GROMACS .gro file of C-alpha atoms in nm:
model
  272
    1MET     CA    1   6.361   1.431  -3.036
    2LYS     CA    2   6.773   1.409  -2.970
    3LYS     CA    3   6.971   1.694  -3.082
    4ALA     CA    4   7.358   1.785  -3.031
    5LEU     CA    5   7.618   2.020  -3.136
    6LEU     CA    6   7.920   1.832  -3.319
    7GLY     CA    7   8.281   1.925  -3.403
    8LEU     CA    8   8.625   1.828  -3.450
    9SER     CA    9   8.943   1.911  -3.294
   10ASN     CA   10   9.293   1.873  -3.249
   11ASN     CA   11   9.547   2.008  -2.981
   12ILE     CA   12   9.259   2.024  -2.711
   13GLY     CA   13   9.460   2.120  -2.404
   14GLN     CA   14   9.610   2.412  -2.606
   15HIS     CA   15   9.229   2.549  -2.682
   16LYS     CA   16   9.040   2.457  -2.404
   17GLU     CA   17   8.935   2.824  -2.382
   18LYS     CA   18   8.804   2.822  -2.730
   19ILE     CA   19   8.625   2.501  -2.680
   20LYS     CA   20   8.443   2.599  -2.409
   21ILE     CA   21   8.335   2.908  -2.578
   22TRP     CA   22   8.180   2.701  -2.830
   23ALA     CA   23   8.053   2.463  -2.578
   24ASP     CA   24   7.881   2.678  -2.310
   25SER     CA   25   7.742   2.951  -2.571
   26PHE     CA   26   7.545   2.654  -2.750
   27ARG     CA   27   7.452   2.499  -2.408
   28LYS     CA   28   7.301   2.825  -2.291
   29PHE     CA   29   6.993   2.832  -2.538
   30SER     CA   30   6.957   2.426  -2.634
   31ASP     CA   31   6.990   2.100  -2.407
   32GLY     CA   32   7.180   1.911  -2.676
   33GLU     CA   33   7.455   1.744  -2.581
   34VAL     CA   34   7.767   1.869  -2.681
   35ILE     CA   35   8.017   1.587  -2.887
   36LEU     CA   36   8.381   1.628  -2.984
   37LEU     CA   37   8.609   1.432  -3.233
   38ALA     CA   38   8.889   1.430  -3.015
   39ALA     CA   39   9.141   1.415  -3.326
   40ASN     CA   40   9.519   1.247  -3.174
   41SER     CA   41   9.433   1.294  -2.849
   42ASN     CA   42   9.630   1.195  -2.540
   43GLU     CA   43   9.485   1.202  -2.175
   44ASP     CA   44   9.500   1.531  -2.124
   45ASP     CA   45   9.272   1.612  -2.384
   46ILE     CA   46   9.023   1.372  -2.281
   47LYS     CA   47   9.070   1.529  -1.951
   48VAL     CA   48   8.949   1.907  -2.045
   49CYS     CA   49   8.661   1.724  -2.266
   50ASN     CA   50   8.537   1.583  -1.904
   51GLU     CA   51   8.601   1.939  -1.711
   52LEU     CA   52   8.383   2.096  -2.018
   53ASN     CA   53   8.115   1.849  -1.984
   54ILE     CA   54   8.193   1.778  -2.381
   55ARG     CA   55   8.155   1.416  -2.496
   56PRO     CA   56   8.488   1.298  -2.649
   57ILE     CA   57   8.504   1.063  -2.951
   58THR     CA   58   8.863   0.968  -3.017
   59VAL     CA   59   8.997   0.946  -3.364
   60VAL     CA   60   9.312   0.971  -3.530
   61VAL     CA   61   9.368   1.222  -3.839
   62GLU     CA   62   9.745   1.121  -3.987
   63ASP     CA   63   9.752   1.389  -4.180
   64THR     CA   64   9.674   1.689  -4.036
   65TRP     CA   65   9.782   1.933  -4.302
   66TYR     CA   66   9.407   1.834  -4.479
   67ILE     CA   67   9.240   1.793  -4.166
   68ASN     CA   68   8.962   2.046  -4.297
   69HIS     CA   69   8.841   1.754  -4.538
   70LYS     CA   70   8.959   1.462  -4.318
   71ARG     CA   71   8.719   1.576  -4.033
   72LEU     CA   72   8.472   1.502  -4.278
   73ASP     CA   73   8.546   1.134  -4.270
   74HIS     CA   74   8.522   1.119  -3.903
   75THR     CA   75   8.228   1.296  -3.891
   76TYR     CA   76   8.037   1.106  -4.130
   77ASN     CA   77   8.161   0.758  -3.970
   78PHE     CA   78   8.002   0.890  -3.601
   79LEU     CA   79   7.687   1.052  -3.779
   80LYS     CA   80   7.608   0.673  -3.916
   81ASP     CA   81   7.573   0.527  -3.555
   82THR     CA   82   7.422   0.758  -3.326
   83ASP     CA   83   7.097   0.757  -3.213
   84ILE     CA   84   7.090   1.129  -3.206
   85ASP     CA   85   6.815   1.276  -3.452
   86LEU     CA   86   6.937   1.653  -3.547
   87PHE     CA   87   7.262   1.795  -3.524
   88MET     CA   88   7.433   2.126  -3.564
   89ILE     CA   89   7.836   2.054  -3.714
   90THR     CA   90   8.013   2.341  -3.675
   91ASP     CA   91   8.370   2.466  -3.695
   92VAL     CA   92   8.478   2.431  -3.336
   93PHE     CA   93   8.744   2.797  -3.262
   94ASP     CA   94   8.542   3.032  -3.415
   95VAL     CA   95   8.164   2.951  -3.320
   96VAL     CA   96   7.952   3.117  -3.086
   97PHE     CA   97   7.596   3.086  -3.025
   98GLN     CA   98   7.354   3.369  -2.905
   99SER     CA   99   7.046   3.195  -2.938
  100ASP     CA  100   6.907   2.821  -3.027
  101PRO     CA  101   7.047   2.719  -3.367
  102PHE     CA  102   6.749   2.510  -3.404
  103GLN     CA  103   6.459   2.710  -3.356
  104LYS     CA  104   6.472   2.815  -3.712
  105PHE     CA  105   6.463   2.433  -3.874
  106ASP     CA  106   6.162   2.403  -4.072
  107LEU     CA  107   6.189   1.979  -4.071
  108GLU     CA  108   5.836   1.949  -4.261
  109ASN     CA  109   5.984   2.099  -4.630
  110TYR     CA  110   6.400   2.105  -4.557
  111ASP     CA  111   6.632   1.804  -4.365
  112LEU     CA  112   6.935   2.031  -4.425
  113PHE     CA  113   7.062   2.364  -4.332
  114MET     CA  114   7.315   2.634  -4.425
  115GLY     CA  115   7.438   3.002  -4.440
  116ALA     CA  116   7.510   3.172  -4.713
  117GLU     CA  117   7.771   3.414  -4.681
  118GLY     CA  118   7.607   3.715  -4.883
  119ILE     CA  119   7.881   3.753  -5.164
  120LEU     CA  120   7.887   3.574  -5.498
  121MET     CA  121   8.208   3.319  -5.556
  122SER     CA  122   8.291   3.580  -5.915
  123GLU     CA  123   8.299   3.850  -5.595
  124GLU     CA  124   8.539   3.734  -5.337
  125PRO     CA  125   8.905   3.603  -5.474
  126TRP     CA  126   8.954   3.347  -5.197
  127ASN     CA  127   8.705   3.080  -5.278
  128THR     CA  128   8.737   3.106  -5.655
  129ASP     CA  129   9.137   3.056  -5.611
  130VAL     CA  130   9.040   2.728  -5.411
  131VAL     CA  131   8.791   2.598  -5.657
  132ASN     CA  132   9.048   2.670  -5.962
  133LYS     CA  133   9.345   2.496  -5.787
  134VAL     CA  134   9.139   2.204  -5.609
  135PHE     CA  135   8.891   2.125  -5.879
  136PRO     CA  136   8.987   2.272  -6.209
  137GLY     CA  137   8.759   2.360  -6.444
  138GLU     CA  138   8.462   2.380  -6.234
  139ILE     CA  139   8.431   2.756  -6.152
  140GLU     CA  140   8.188   2.785  -6.457
  141VAL     CA  141   7.938   2.600  -6.295
  142CYS     CA  142   7.949   2.778  -5.962
  143LYS     CA  143   8.117   3.155  -5.993
  144HIS     CA  144   7.718   3.263  -6.028
  145HIS     CA  145   7.637   3.114  -5.675
  146GLU     CA  146   7.694   3.256  -5.356
  147ILE     CA  147   7.907   3.133  -5.131
  148ILE     CA  148   7.792   2.887  -4.884
  149CYS     CA  149   8.001   2.818  -4.554
  150SER     CA  150   8.113   2.490  -4.471
  151GLY     CA  151   8.163   2.579  -4.112
  152VAL     CA  152   7.838   2.588  -3.965
  153ILE     CA  153   7.577   2.329  -4.160
  154GLY     CA  154   7.268   2.172  -3.955
  155GLY     CA  155   6.986   1.921  -4.046
  156LYS     CA  156   6.905   1.596  -3.989
  157THR     CA  157   7.138   1.271  -3.909
  158GLU     CA  158   7.010   1.072  -4.230
  159GLN     CA  159   7.045   1.336  -4.490
  160LEU     CA  160   7.423   1.443  -4.303
  161VAL     CA  161   7.502   1.055  -4.316
  162SER     CA  162   7.514   1.083  -4.708
  163LEU     CA  163   7.612   1.487  -4.734
  164TYR     CA  164   7.943   1.459  -4.576
  165LYS     CA  165   7.987   1.094  -4.716
  166ARG     CA  166   8.001   1.262  -5.071
  167MET     CA  167   8.167   1.583  -4.966
  168TYR     CA  168   8.454   1.386  -4.834
  169ASP     CA  169   8.423   1.136  -5.182
  170LYS     CA  170   8.457   1.451  -5.394
  171CYS     CA  171   8.738   1.653  -5.202
  172GLU     CA  172   8.938   1.321  -5.205
  173LEU     CA  173   8.892   1.328  -5.573
  174GLY     CA  174   9.020   1.672  -5.572
  175THR     CA  175   9.356   1.783  -5.637
  176ASN     CA  176   9.613   1.854  -5.339
  177ASN     CA  177   9.695   2.225  -5.492
  178HIS     CA  178   9.536   2.353  -5.205
  179ASN     CA  179   9.484   2.199  -4.801
  180ILE     CA  180   9.108   2.348  -4.761
  181LYS     CA  181   8.892   2.195  -4.973
  182ASP     CA  182   8.585   2.098  -4.807
  183GLN     CA  183   8.381   2.428  -4.915
  184ALA     CA  184   8.499   2.458  -5.262
  185ALA     CA  185   8.333   2.090  -5.315
  186LEU     CA  186   7.993   2.181  -5.120
  187ILE     CA  187   7.914   2.501  -5.316
  188ILE     CA  188   8.024   2.296  -5.606
  189MET     CA  189   7.742   2.008  -5.494
  190ILE     CA  190   7.509   2.304  -5.463
  191ALA     CA  191   7.549   2.430  -5.787
  192LYS     CA  192   7.469   2.140  -5.988
  193ASN     CA  193   7.173   2.041  -5.764
  194GLU     CA  194   7.321   1.790  -5.628
  195ILE     CA  195   7.191   1.826  -5.249
  196GLU     CA  196   6.796   1.784  -5.202
  197ARG     CA  197   6.621   1.916  -4.956
  198LEU     CA  198   6.843   2.177  -4.849
  199LYS     CA  199   6.771   2.512  -4.698
  200ILE     CA  200   7.006   2.809  -4.728
  201PHE     CA  201   6.936   3.117  -4.498
  202ASN     CA  202   7.051   3.410  -4.648
  203LEU     CA  203   7.190   3.723  -4.428
  204ASN     CA  204   6.895   3.889  -4.362
  205ASP     CA  205   6.725   3.536  -4.222
  206ALA     CA  206   6.950   3.651  -3.922
  207TRP     CA  207   7.034   3.236  -3.871
  208ALA     CA  208   7.420   3.265  -3.924
  209MET     CA  209   7.663   3.514  -3.983
  210HIS     CA  210   8.022   3.471  -4.122
  211CYS     CA  211   8.260   3.737  -4.048
  212SER     CA  212   8.471   3.666  -4.267
  213THR     CA  213   8.272   3.845  -4.554
  214SER     CA  214   8.000   3.998  -4.389
  215GLY     CA  215   8.197   4.153  -4.096
  216PRO     CA  216   8.392   4.436  -4.053
  217THR     CA  217   8.724   4.261  -4.128
  218GLN     CA  218   9.028   4.355  -4.332
  219PHE     CA  219   8.885   4.248  -4.652
  220PHE     CA  220   8.559   4.403  -4.590
  221GLU     CA  221   8.665   4.724  -4.722
  222SER     CA  222   8.932   4.655  -4.965
  223TRP     CA  223   8.778   4.394  -5.159
  224GLY     CA  224   8.457   4.573  -5.211
  225LEU     CA  225   8.225   4.340  -4.956
  226ARG     CA  226   8.023   4.620  -4.766
  227ASN     CA  227   7.893   4.775  -5.082
  228THR     CA  228   7.805   4.419  -5.264
  229ILE     CA  229   7.629   4.320  -4.896
  230GLU     CA  230   7.471   4.653  -4.860
  231ARG     CA  231   7.309   4.660  -5.214
  232ARG     CA  232   7.211   4.275  -5.144
  233TYR     CA  233   7.094   4.253  -4.772
  234ASN     CA  234   7.186   4.447  -4.472
  235VAL     CA  235   7.503   4.464  -4.311
  236PRO     CA  236   7.528   4.316  -3.988
  237LYS     CA  237   7.592   4.538  -3.660
  238MET     CA  238   7.694   4.492  -3.318
  239VAL     CA  239   7.408   4.610  -3.059
  240ASP     CA  240   7.451   4.609  -2.661
  241GLY     CA  241   7.759   4.340  -2.794
  242LYS     CA  242   7.543   4.117  -2.980
  243ILE     CA  243   7.541   4.079  -3.332
  244TYR     CA  244   7.198   4.154  -3.542
  245THR     CA  245   7.049   4.228  -3.882
  246ASN     CA  246   7.063   4.580  -3.999
  247ASP     CA  247   6.698   4.523  -3.919
  248ASN     CA  248   6.782   4.422  -3.544
  249LYS     CA  249   6.713   4.065  -3.570
  250LEU     CA  250   6.928   3.823  -3.345
  251TYR     CA  251   7.183   3.613  -3.543
  252ASP     CA  252   7.143   3.243  -3.356
  253ILE     CA  253   7.553   3.224  -3.464
  254VAL     CA  254   7.811   3.415  -3.515
  255HIS     CA  255   8.115   3.235  -3.697
  256GLN     CA  256   8.454   3.399  -3.733
  257PHE     CA  257   8.420   3.624  -3.478
  258ASN     CA  258   8.791   3.635  -3.403
  259ARG     CA  259   8.855   3.767  -3.728
  260VAL     CA  260   8.682   4.114  -3.580
  261PRO     CA  261   8.920   4.189  -3.321
  262GLU     CA  262   8.679   4.465  -3.157
  263TRP     CA  263   8.399   4.193  -3.153
  264LYS     CA  264   8.607   3.934  -3.011
  265ASP     CA  265   8.603   4.000  -2.670
  266ILE     CA  266   8.279   4.094  -2.608
  267LEU     CA  267   8.099   3.811  -2.788
  268THR     CA  268   8.297   3.537  -2.537
  269ASN     CA  269   8.360   3.748  -2.233
  270GLU     CA  270   8.052   3.570  -2.098
  271PHE     CA  271   8.176   3.211  -2.140
  272LYS     CA  272   8.573   3.235  -2.068
   0.00000   0.00000   0.00000
C-alpha cells in the first residue's frame, strides 16, 4: 500500500525551515512520499523542494486571501489522478510528527481519520464566529459538536477525493465574510452526518494534538479551555521534549506547535 504526506504552500523559499520540519519529521517515522502542492511557485521554490527531497506539484492560486479553502480544490485535483492509496493531508508550517501517523488507522472499519480539539463549538468563540459569518443559520446544527480540525486529515484516497470536493463546493457556496472557511464547512458536514466511515480521534487517543485549544496558548486559561478539557479529557503535557497525553501516551502528531513559544524550539530543533 502506497502512502504519502500531502500539503500546500506558497512562498516556499521563505518558509524552507518550516517545510523541512514537516517533511523530515514525517520521514523519520514513515517511508511514504512527501508531496507539496507548490502554489504560485518559481524556479527557486522548486529548487527548495528538490533540496528537501519533496515532490513539487505546481498549482496556481489566483486569490491567496482565500488560500485556506482554495487549496481544497487543488488537493482534490491531485488526489483524483494519483495511484497512492493512503494519505496524510496536513497544514505545512505548523505540523511536526512524533511517530507514524498511520499506525492507528483501522482501515477495515474506517476510510477517513480526523482529530477532535477537545472543545465544543459552543465553548469556543473563534469557530462559532466563522460559522455565523460564512454559513449563516447553520450554527444550531453544530454548536453542541466538538470542533474537528481541518488541518490534519488522513485516509483512503478514494474517500478523500469525495471529501475534498464536497468541502470545496460548500466553501464556495458560503459567504465571503471570512477568509477561512474550510474548517467551518467540515464541522457542519460532520454534524449533519454527511461523512461516512469516519473515525474521529479524541485527545486521549494520542493521534493528533491541536495546540490552539489543547495546549498552553494565550487562550487556554483566558477562555477557560483548560478546565473544559480537564473535565472531558486529559490535558496534554510535555515530557523530555515530546508531547504526551496525561497518562503518558505519545501523540503521533502535534499541530500548531508554533502557538506555544516554550514548546516550539524543543519540538523542532532536531529537524532544523
